[in-house]
Every structure is written in structure tokens, then in C-alpha cells.
Coordinates of C-alpha atoms and ligand atoms in Angstrom, one line a residue:
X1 CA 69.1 90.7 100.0
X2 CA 72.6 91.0 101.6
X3 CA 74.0 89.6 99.1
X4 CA 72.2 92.0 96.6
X5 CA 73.6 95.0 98.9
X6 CA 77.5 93.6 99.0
X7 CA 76.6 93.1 94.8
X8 CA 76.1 96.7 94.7
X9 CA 78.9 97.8 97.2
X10 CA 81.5 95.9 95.6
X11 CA 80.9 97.4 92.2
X12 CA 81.2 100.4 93.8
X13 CA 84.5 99.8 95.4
X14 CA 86.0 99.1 92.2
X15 CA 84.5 101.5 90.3
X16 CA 85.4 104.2 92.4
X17 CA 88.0 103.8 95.4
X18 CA 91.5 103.8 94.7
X19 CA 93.1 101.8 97.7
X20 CA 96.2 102.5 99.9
X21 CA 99.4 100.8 99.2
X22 CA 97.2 98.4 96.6
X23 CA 98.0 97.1 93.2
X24 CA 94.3 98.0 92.3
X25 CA 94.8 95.7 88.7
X26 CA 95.1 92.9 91.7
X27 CA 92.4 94.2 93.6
X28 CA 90.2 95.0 91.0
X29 CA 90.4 90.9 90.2
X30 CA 88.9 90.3 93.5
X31 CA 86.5 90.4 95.7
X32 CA 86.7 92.6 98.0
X33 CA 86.3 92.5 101.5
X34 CA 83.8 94.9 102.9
X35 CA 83.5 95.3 106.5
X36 CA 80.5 96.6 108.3
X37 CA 80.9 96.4 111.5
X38 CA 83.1 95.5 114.5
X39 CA 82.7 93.8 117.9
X40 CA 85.6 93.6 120.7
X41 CA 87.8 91.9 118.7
X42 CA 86.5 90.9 115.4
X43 CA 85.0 92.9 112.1
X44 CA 81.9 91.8 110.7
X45 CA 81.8 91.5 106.5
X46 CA 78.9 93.1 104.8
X47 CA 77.8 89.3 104.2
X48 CA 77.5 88.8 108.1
X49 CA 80.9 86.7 108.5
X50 CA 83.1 87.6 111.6
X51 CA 86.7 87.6 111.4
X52 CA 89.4 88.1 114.4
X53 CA 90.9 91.4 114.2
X54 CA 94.3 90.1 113.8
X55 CA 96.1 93.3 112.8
X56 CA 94.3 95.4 115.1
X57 CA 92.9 97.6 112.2
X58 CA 96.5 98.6 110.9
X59 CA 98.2 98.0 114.4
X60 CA 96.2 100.8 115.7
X61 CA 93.2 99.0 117.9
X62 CA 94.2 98.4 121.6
X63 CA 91.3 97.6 123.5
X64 CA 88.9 96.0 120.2
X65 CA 85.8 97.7 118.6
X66 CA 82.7 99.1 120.1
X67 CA 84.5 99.5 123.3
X68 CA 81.8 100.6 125.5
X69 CA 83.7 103.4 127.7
X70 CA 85.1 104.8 124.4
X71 CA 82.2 104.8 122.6
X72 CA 80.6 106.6 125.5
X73 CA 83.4 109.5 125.4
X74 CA 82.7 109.7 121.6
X75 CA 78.9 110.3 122.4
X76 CA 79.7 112.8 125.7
X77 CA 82.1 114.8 123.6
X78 CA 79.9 115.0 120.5
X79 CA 77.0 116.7 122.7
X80 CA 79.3 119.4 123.3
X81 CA 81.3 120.2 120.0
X82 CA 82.6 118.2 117.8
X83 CA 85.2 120.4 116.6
X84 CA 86.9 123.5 117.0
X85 CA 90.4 124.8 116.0
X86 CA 93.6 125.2 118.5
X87 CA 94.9 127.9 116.1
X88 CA 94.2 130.8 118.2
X89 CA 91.8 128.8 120.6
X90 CA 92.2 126.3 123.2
X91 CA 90.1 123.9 124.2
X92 CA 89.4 121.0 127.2
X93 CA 89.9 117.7 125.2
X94 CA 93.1 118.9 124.2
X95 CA 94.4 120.6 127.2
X96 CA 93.5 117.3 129.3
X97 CA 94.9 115.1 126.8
X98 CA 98.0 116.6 126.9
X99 CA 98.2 116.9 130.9
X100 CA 97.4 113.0 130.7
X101 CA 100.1 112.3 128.0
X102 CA 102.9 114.3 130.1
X103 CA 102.0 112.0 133.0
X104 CA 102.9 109.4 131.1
X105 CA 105.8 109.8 128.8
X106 CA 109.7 109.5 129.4
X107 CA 110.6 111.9 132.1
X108 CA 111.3 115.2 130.7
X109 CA 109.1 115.4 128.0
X110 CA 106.1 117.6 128.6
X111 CA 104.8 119.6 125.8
X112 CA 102.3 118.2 123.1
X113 CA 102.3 119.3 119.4
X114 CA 99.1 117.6 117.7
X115 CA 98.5 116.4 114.2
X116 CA 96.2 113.8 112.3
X117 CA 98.4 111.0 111.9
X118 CA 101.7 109.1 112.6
X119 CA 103.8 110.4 109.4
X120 CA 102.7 113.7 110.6
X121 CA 103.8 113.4 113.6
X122 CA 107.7 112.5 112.6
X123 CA 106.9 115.2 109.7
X124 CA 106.9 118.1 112.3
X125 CA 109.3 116.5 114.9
X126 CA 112.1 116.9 111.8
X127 CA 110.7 120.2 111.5
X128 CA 111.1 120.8 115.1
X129 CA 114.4 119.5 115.2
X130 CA 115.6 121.0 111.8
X131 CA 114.4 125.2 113.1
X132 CA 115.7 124.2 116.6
X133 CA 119.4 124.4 115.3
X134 CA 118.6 127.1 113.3
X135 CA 117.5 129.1 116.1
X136 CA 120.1 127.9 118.2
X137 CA 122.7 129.3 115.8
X138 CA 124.2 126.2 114.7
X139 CA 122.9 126.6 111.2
X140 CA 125.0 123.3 110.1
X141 CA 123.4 120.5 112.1
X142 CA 121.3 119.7 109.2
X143 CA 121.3 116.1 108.8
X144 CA 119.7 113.3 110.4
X145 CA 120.7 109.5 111.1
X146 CA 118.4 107.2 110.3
X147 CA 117.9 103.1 110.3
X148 CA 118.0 101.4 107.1
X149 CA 114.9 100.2 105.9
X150 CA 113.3 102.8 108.7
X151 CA 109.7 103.5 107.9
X152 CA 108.5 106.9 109.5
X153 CA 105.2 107.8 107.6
X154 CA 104.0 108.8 103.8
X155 CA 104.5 112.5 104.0
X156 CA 107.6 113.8 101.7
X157 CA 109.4 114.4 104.8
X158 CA 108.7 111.3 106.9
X159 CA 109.6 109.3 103.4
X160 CA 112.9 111.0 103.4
X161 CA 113.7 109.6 107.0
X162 CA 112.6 106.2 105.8
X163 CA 114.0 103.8 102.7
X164 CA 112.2 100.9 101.4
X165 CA 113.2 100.7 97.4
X166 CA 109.7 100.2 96.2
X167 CA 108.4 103.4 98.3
X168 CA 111.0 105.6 96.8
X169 CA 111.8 104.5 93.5
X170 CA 109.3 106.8 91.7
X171 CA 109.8 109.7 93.9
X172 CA 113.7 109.3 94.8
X173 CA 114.3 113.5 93.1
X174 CA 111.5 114.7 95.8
X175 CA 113.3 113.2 98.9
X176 CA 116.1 115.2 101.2
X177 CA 119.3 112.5 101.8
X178 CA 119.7 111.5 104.9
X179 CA 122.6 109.4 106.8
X180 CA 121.8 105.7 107.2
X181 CA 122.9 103.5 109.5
X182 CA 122.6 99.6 109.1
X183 CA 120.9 98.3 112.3
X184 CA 122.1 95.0 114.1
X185 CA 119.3 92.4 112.0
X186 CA 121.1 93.7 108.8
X187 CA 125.0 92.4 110.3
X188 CA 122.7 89.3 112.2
X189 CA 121.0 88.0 108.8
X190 CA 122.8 89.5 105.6
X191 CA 126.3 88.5 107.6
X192 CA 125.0 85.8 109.9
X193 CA 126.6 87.5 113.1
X194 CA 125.4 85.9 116.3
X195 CA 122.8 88.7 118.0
X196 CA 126.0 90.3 120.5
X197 CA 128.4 90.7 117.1
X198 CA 125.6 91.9 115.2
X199 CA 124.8 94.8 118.3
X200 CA 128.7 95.5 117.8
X201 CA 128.8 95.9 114.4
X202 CA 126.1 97.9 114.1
X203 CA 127.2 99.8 116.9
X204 CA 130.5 100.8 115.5
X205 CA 128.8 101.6 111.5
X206 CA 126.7 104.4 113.6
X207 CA 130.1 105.4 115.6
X208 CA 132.0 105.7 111.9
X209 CA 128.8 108.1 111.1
X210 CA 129.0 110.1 114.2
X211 CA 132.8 110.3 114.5
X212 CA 133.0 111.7 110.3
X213 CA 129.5 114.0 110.7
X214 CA 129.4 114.8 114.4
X215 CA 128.8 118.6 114.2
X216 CA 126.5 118.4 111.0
X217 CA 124.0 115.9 112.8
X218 CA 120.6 117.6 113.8
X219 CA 119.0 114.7 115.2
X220 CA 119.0 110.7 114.9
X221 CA 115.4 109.1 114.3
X222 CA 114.7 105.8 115.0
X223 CA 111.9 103.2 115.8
X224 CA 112.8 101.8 119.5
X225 CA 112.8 98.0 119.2
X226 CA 111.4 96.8 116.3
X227 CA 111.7 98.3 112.9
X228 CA 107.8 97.5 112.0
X229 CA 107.6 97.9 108.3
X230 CA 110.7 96.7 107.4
X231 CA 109.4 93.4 108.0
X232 CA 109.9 93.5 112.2
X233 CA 113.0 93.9 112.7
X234 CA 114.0 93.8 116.3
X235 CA 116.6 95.0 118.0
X236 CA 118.1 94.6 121.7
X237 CA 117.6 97.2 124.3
X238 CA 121.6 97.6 124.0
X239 CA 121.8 98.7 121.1
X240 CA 119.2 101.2 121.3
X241 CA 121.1 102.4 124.2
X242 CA 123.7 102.8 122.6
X243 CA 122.7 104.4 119.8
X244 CA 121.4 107.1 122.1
X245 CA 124.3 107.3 123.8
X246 CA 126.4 108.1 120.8
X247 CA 123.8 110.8 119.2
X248 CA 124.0 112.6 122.7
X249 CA 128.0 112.4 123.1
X250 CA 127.4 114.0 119.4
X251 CA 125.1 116.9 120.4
X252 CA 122.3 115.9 118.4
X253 CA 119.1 115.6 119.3
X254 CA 117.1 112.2 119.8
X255 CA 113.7 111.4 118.0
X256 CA 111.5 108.4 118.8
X257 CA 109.3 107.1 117.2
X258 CA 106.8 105.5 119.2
X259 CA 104.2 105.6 116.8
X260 CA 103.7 101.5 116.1
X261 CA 105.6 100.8 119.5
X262 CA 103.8 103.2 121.7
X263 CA 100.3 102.6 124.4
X264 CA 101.3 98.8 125.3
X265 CA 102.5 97.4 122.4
X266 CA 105.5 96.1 123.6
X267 CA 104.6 94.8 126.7
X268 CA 105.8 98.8 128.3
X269 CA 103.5 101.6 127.6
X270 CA 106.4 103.2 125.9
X271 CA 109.6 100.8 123.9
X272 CA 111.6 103.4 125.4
X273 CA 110.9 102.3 128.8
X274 CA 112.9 98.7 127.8
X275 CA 116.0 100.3 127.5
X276 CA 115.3 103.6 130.2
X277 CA 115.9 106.2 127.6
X278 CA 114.1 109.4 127.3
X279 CA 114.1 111.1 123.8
X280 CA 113.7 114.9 122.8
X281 CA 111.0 114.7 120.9
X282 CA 108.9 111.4 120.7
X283 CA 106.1 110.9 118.0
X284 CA 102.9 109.0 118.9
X285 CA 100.0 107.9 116.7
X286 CA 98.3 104.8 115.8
X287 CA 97.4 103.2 119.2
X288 CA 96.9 107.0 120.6
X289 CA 93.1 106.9 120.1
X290 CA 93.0 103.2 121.3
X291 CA 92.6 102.4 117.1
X292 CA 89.1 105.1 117.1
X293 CA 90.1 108.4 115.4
X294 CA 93.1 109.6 113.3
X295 CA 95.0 111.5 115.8
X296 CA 99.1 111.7 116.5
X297 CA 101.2 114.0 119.0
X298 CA 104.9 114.9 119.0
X299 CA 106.0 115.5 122.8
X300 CA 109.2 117.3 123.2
X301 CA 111.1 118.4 126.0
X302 CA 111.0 121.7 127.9
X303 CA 114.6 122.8 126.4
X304 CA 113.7 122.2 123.1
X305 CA 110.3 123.8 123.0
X306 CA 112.3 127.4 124.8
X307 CA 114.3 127.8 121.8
X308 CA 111.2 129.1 119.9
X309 CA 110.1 131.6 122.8
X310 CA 110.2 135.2 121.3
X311 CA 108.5 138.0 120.8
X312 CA 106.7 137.8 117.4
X313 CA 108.7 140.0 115.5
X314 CA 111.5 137.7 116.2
X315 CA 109.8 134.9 113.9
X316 CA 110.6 132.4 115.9
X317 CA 107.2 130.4 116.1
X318 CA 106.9 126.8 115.3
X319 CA 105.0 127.8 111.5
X320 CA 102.9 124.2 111.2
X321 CA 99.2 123.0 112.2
X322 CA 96.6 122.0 110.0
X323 CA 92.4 122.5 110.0
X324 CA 91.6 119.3 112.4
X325 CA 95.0 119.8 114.4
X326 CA 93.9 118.2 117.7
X327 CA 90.6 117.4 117.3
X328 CA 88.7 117.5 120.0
X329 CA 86.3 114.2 118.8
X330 CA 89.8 112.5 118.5
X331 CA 91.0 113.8 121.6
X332 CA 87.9 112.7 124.1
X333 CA 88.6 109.3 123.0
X334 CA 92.3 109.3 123.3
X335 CA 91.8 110.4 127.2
X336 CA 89.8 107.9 127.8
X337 CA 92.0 105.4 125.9
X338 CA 94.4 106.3 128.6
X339 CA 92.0 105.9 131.6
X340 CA 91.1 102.2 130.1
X341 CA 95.0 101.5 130.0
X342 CA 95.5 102.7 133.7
X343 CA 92.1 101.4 135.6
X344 CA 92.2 98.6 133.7
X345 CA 96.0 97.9 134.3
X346 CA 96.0 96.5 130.7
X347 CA 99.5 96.9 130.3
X348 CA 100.4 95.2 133.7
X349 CA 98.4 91.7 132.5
X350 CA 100.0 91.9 129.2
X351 CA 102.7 89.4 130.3
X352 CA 101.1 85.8 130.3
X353 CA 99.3 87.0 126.7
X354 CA 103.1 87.7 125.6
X355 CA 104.7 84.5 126.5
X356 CA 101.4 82.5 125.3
X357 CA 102.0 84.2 122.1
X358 CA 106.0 83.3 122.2
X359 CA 104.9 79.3 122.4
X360 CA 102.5 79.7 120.2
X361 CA 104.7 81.2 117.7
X362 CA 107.1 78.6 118.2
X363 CA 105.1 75.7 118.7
X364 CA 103.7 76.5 115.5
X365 CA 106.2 77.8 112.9
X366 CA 109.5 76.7 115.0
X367 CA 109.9 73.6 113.1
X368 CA 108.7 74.5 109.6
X369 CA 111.5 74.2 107.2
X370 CA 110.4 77.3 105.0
X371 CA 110.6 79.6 108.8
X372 CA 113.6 81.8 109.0
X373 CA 112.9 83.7 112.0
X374 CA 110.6 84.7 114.3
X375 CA 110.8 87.9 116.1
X376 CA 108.7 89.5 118.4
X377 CA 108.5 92.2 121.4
X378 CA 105.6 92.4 123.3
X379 CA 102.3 91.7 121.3
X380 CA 104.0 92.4 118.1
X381 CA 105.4 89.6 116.6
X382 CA 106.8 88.6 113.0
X383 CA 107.2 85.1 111.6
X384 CA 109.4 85.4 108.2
X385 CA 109.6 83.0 105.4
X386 CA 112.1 82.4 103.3
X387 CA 112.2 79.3 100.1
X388 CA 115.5 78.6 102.1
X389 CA 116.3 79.6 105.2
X390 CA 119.6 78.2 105.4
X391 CA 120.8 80.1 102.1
X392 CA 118.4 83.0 103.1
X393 CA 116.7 82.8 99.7
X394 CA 113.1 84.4 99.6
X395 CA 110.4 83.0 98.0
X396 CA 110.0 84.9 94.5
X397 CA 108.2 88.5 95.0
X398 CA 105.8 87.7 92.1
X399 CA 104.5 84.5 94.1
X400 CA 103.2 86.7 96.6
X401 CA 103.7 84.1 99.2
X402 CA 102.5 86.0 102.2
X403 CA 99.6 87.8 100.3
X404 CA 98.4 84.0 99.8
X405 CA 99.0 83.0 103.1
X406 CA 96.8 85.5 104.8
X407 CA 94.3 85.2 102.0
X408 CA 93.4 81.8 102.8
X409 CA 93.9 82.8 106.8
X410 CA 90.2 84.8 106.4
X411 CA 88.8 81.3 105.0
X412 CA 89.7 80.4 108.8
X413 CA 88.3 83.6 110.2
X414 CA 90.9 85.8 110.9
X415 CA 92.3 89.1 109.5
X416 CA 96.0 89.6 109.3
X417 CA 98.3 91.1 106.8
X418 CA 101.7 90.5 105.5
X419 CA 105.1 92.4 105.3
X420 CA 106.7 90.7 101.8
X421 CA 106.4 87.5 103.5
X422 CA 106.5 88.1 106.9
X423 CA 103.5 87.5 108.6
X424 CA 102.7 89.8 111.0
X425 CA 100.8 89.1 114.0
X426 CA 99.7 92.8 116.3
X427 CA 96.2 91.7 117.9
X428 CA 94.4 94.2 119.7
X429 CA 96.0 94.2 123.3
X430 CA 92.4 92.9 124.7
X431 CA 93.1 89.9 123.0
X432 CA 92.1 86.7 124.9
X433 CA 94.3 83.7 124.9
X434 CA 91.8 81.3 123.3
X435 CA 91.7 84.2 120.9
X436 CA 95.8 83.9 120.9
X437 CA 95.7 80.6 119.7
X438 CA 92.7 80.8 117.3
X439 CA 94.8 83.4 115.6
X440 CA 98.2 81.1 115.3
X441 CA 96.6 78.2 114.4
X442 CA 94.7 80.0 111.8
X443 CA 97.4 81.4 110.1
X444 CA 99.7 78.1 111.1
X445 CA 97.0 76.7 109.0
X446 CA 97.0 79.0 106.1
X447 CA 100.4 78.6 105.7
X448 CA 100.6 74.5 105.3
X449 CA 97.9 74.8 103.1
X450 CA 99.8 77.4 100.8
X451 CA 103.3 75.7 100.8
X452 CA 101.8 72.4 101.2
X453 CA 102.4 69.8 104.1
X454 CA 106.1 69.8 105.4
Ligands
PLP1 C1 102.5 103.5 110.9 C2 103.7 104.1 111.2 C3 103.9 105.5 110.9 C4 102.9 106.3 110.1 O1 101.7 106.4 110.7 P1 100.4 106.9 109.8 O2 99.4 107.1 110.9 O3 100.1 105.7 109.0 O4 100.8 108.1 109.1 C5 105.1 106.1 111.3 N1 106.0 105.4 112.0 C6 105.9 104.1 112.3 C7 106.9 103.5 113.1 C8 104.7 103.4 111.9 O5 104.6 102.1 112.2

């Protein structure tokens, strides 16, 4: 009987969904995974197997499924409306949502712009940044600095801010240039610098920027800490200080994006509170809803948000919002996301499930020859493989050695997905530490049985 019903769902899947960032000719070959239903933190599979949520649903899950007090905010704020638009209209979810979120962002920040998801949210904080100039009659601060290999979201503009070659190689003639700026893991792996060198180098490649574009820059972007999709690519508090620093002495404006980093992740409910910055405009998403509804927010600061004020034949609104713009389904659960986090005090016993990931990480990959690096901040962690790590060759892209890796992982009961080959690890911050070391030793596991015992 179930397995009639999966049967009929499978052929389904492949007759008629086209997946997301899927070779569907590879897909199509497989079975597919069809989950059903979830339970703190694993999914159930439409054949009644339960796998740990080891990717926290796309790095968006923070307190695992079926939550009960989120759950219940669904089911309060679905009696009353489920939605209604803020074109126009206002309405409580969203005004209490965004008196919560002020409370908690870097100081200065205070006003919310909503959208649907995380590209969207870096899509109108370049459009914020990009009119602000204009209305501030500097018409030539156009540009913006961004990290190589950034990844900011799927939307044209977010894409442009972002570079991966596969992403971009089809769509290259639809992009707007932008500056990039090599951060320190590019000078610490592709020129084996020591971590301090590799700060300084970078460092001085975003100076060289700055000093030859200084007037023309409208706003650096970056993700604070770790580079996610690039593979987790960390980088020290320093240099992210630094880089502020120098985007300030240049006049430009600072954009964060929080949206993998933000709600706990890194151990802070904000990255930016690691280094004690505080951006102009700071993009949330993923982790907003506690992983239950698309939902994303730019926050920006009182000065920028003035230079729009105007009377309306002056044209100066802030021209974006779409049908489901702040939802107020999406919203409910957000606010009580943010209760959890702070009667809970989830972030505040984070710590011991950080460093119990840290030794597990190294116990378990430390020593394997085909390890390169392991990098992690907070409960986001990356272990990378390489065929050698000493002449930093990668395995070939067509052996898909991650794919394989966390393939046979489920065969152990646990969800996780790949970067290239870095495996990524970014549980659900409700995590337990047995859970912690079912996870690593699951994937540990995948991994010697892939490459074979070393
Ligand atoms: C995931 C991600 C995005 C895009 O968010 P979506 O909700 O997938 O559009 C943007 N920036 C960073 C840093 C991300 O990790």
C-alpha cells in the first residue's frame, strides 16, 4: 500500500516537477526522495523512514519541524486572516514583527522592508542603495564591491552581486558588472598565506579598489563570516572589520547579508555581532520564519530610509513590493520564532553544541588524508575534500564525490547536502548532541565508504 502510493508519486515527480538547481537527466535516473512529514529534527519519507534534518531544510530550520509554539501561531493567525496586502494597508503581524526585529538588530537599524525570500531581500537592498545616491545627488556612486565567489540570491540583481561560473555562464549578457574583491580564503588556499597574511592581503586588494573607485562606490555587499555557497568560506572578524572600515572612510554604504548567518547561526543572533559592526541596510531570510514560511526583510537605518521622504509629486518613493509582501501567515510565525529564541535562550546554550561539533569535526575528518580543511563558525560548519590536499587538487567534477558522499549518508539516516565537495553540515540549532554525533559519524561514514578505507 505505501509502497503503491510512493510508486504513484514518484512517477509523478518525474513526470512533472522540474527541480531547483538539479540536473533533472540525473534526477530523472533516480529515485527520488519524497518526504512526508517532519518531526523536531528529522523528515519522514513517504515509505515511513526517518532521516536527521541535517541541512536544516536548506539552512533555514532553527528550532526542527512541528514545533509546537509555532505551529500554534500558524493556527492563531490563520483564524484571523491569512492574508492581506501592506500596499496601502497595514496590518498587526507585520507591525509587531518589525518592532521585534528593531529590538534586535545592530544598533541603528530600525526600519523593515518585507519580501518573500532571501535573493529578494539583497534584490531591493541594491535597489535601496542604488536610488539612495540618486536622491542624494551623487548620481555617480553606482557600483558596488563585492566578494568573489559571493552568493546573494537567484534574482537578476542578487546574481549580479554574486559569481559562481556555472550560475552565470548562460546568463553572463543579463548581469550588471560589479567590483570584486578576493576575500582572505582566496590569498590563504590559492596562495597558501598563513590566516594573518591572507587577512592582509585581502585587506590591501579591497584598499587598491577603494583608493582607484572611491567616489563611484554605492555600497559594498558582503556575507559576514562565512561565504556559504562558495563552499563556506570563512573569514576572521578582522577582516570583516576592516572591510567596513574602508567602505565607510569611502562614503559608501554597507550591506549585510545575514540571510544564511542571521537568527543564531553562528553562535550570535547576528555574524555582525562577532566583529561589533552595524551595517546600513542588513538582509534577512532563511532562518527568519524559524525554517516555516518564505519570508525575508531588509532593515535599514533611519538616515537612509529619510532620503526617500517627499511629497509624492517629488517621486521619491521606494517603487518595489510584490502580492504576498509581508505576509501576515509568514509573519505570525516569524514573531514567535523570535519569542522561542529569547524565552528559550537558544542562542545562549548554543556554545557546548558548537565546540561538540568542533571535536566532532575533527575527531572525525582531521586525520583523513583526502580532508583539506574544515571550517566552521557557530553551527555552520564545512569539511572540504580535495584528491590532494597537499597540491590542492579536487577530486574530478564529473565524479561527483560529495553528491556520492551524502547519497550513501541517507543509507545511515541522515539528510545533508554538498557544496562541490564540501560537505556541509547546518543542523537545526535544536539539535541535541547525541544528534551531533549521529550526524558526523554518519556522514564520517559515508565518506570511508565512498573513498574507501584510509
Ligand atoms: C540562501 C542565501 C540567499 C538567497 O536566499 P533565498 O531565500 O534562497 O532566495 C542569499 N544570501 C545568502 C547568503 C544565502 O545563503
Amino acid at each position: 500500500m505505501t509502497e503503491e502510493r510512493y510508486r504513484r508519486l514518484a512517477n509523478a515527480d518525474h513526470r512533472h516537477l522540474w527541480h531547483p538547481f538539479t540536473q533533472m537527466q540525473a534526477w530523472l535516473e533516480d529515485e527520488p526522495l519524497i518526504i512526508e512529514r517532519g518531526e523536531g529534527n528529522y523528515l519522514i519519507d513517504a515509505r515511513g523512514r526517518r532521516y536527521l534534518d541535517g541541512v536544516s531544510s536548506l539552512w533555514c530550520n532553527v528550532h526542527g519541524h512541528r514545533q509546537a509554539q509555532l505551529d500554534r501561531a500558524l493556527r492563531e493567525q490563520i483564524e484571523r486572516i491569512a492574508h492581506s496586502t501592506m500596499l496601502g494597508l497595514s496590518h498587526t503581524p507585520a507591525i509587531e514583527l518589525a518592532a521585534a526585529l528593531a529590538s534586535i538588530v545592530p544598533a541603528g537599524l530600525q526600519r523593515v522592508f518585507y519580501s518573500d525570500s532571501g535573493a529578494e531581500a539583497v534584490e531591493v537592498a541594491l535597489r535601496i542603495a542604488a536610488q539612495y545616491w540618486q536622491l542624494a545627488a551623487s548620481p555617480r556612486r553606482k557600483l558596488f564591491v563585492t566578494l568573489e565567489e559571493a552568493y546573494h540570491g537567484d534574482t537578476i540583481g542578487s546574481t549580479s552581486l554574486g559569481y559562481s561560473e556555472p550560475f552565470h555562464q548562460h546568463i553572463r549578457h543579463l548581469l550588471f558588472p560589479t567590483l570584486k574583491t578576493p576575500p582572505p580564503h582566496i590569498f590563504r588556499f590559492h596562495q597558501r598565506m598563513t590566516p594573518e597574511a591572507a587577512d592582509e592581503a585581502a585587506l590591501d586588494a579591497a584598499a587598491k579598489i577603494f583608493d582607484r573607485h572611491a567616489d563611484e562606490v554605492a555600497a559594498v555587499v558582503i556575507e559576514p563570516l562565512m561565504q556559504g555557497a562558495a563552499g563556506m568560506w570563512a573569514h576572521s572578524t578582522r577582516y570583516l572589520e576592516g572591510l567596513v572600515e574602508m567602505a565607510r572612510r569611502a562614503g559608501a554604504l554597507v550591506i549585510v547579508d545575514e540571510v544564511a548567518t542571521g537568527f543564531g547561526r553562528t553562535g550570535r543572533m547576528f555574524a555582525c555581532e562577532h566583529a561589533g559592526i552595524s551595517p546600513d541596510l542588513l538582509c534577512l531570510g532563511k532562518g527568519i520564519t524559524g525554517g516555516y514560511l518564505p519570508l525575508a526583510a531588509t532593515v535599514a537605518t533611519e538616515r537612509i530610509f529619510e532620503m526617500f521622504l517627499g511629497r509624492p509629486e517629488e517621486f521619491r518613493a521606494f517603487y518595489y513590493g510584490h502580492t504576498y509582501t509581508g505576509n501576515p501567515l509568514a509573519a505570525a510565525v516569524a514573531l514567535a520564532n523570535l519569542e522561542l529564541l529569547r524565552d528559550q535562550r537558544i542562542i545562549e546554550s548554543m556554545r557546548p553544541k558548537i565546540e561538540l561539533l568542533r571535536s566532532c569535526l575533527q575527531n572525525r575528518f582531521g586525520e583523513h588524508p583526502n580532508v583539506a580543511d574544515i571550517r566552521q563558525w557557530g553551527l555552520m560548519a564545512g569539511v572540504e575534500l580535495m584528491r590532494s590536499p597537499q597540491a590542492r587538487q579536487p577530486f574530478p567534477y564529473a565524479a561527483q564525490t560529495g553528491a556520492r558522499i551524502s547519497k550513501a549518508a541517507r543509507n545511515r539516516g541522515v539528510i545533508v547536502r554538498p557544496l562541490g565537495d564540501v560537505l556541509v553540515f547546518m543542523p537545526p540549532l535544536s539539535i541535541t548532541p547525541a544528534e551531533i554525533e549521529m550526524l558526523t559519524d554518519a556522514v564520517h561514514g559515508a565518506m570511508r565508504e565512498t573513498l574507501g578505507e584510509k
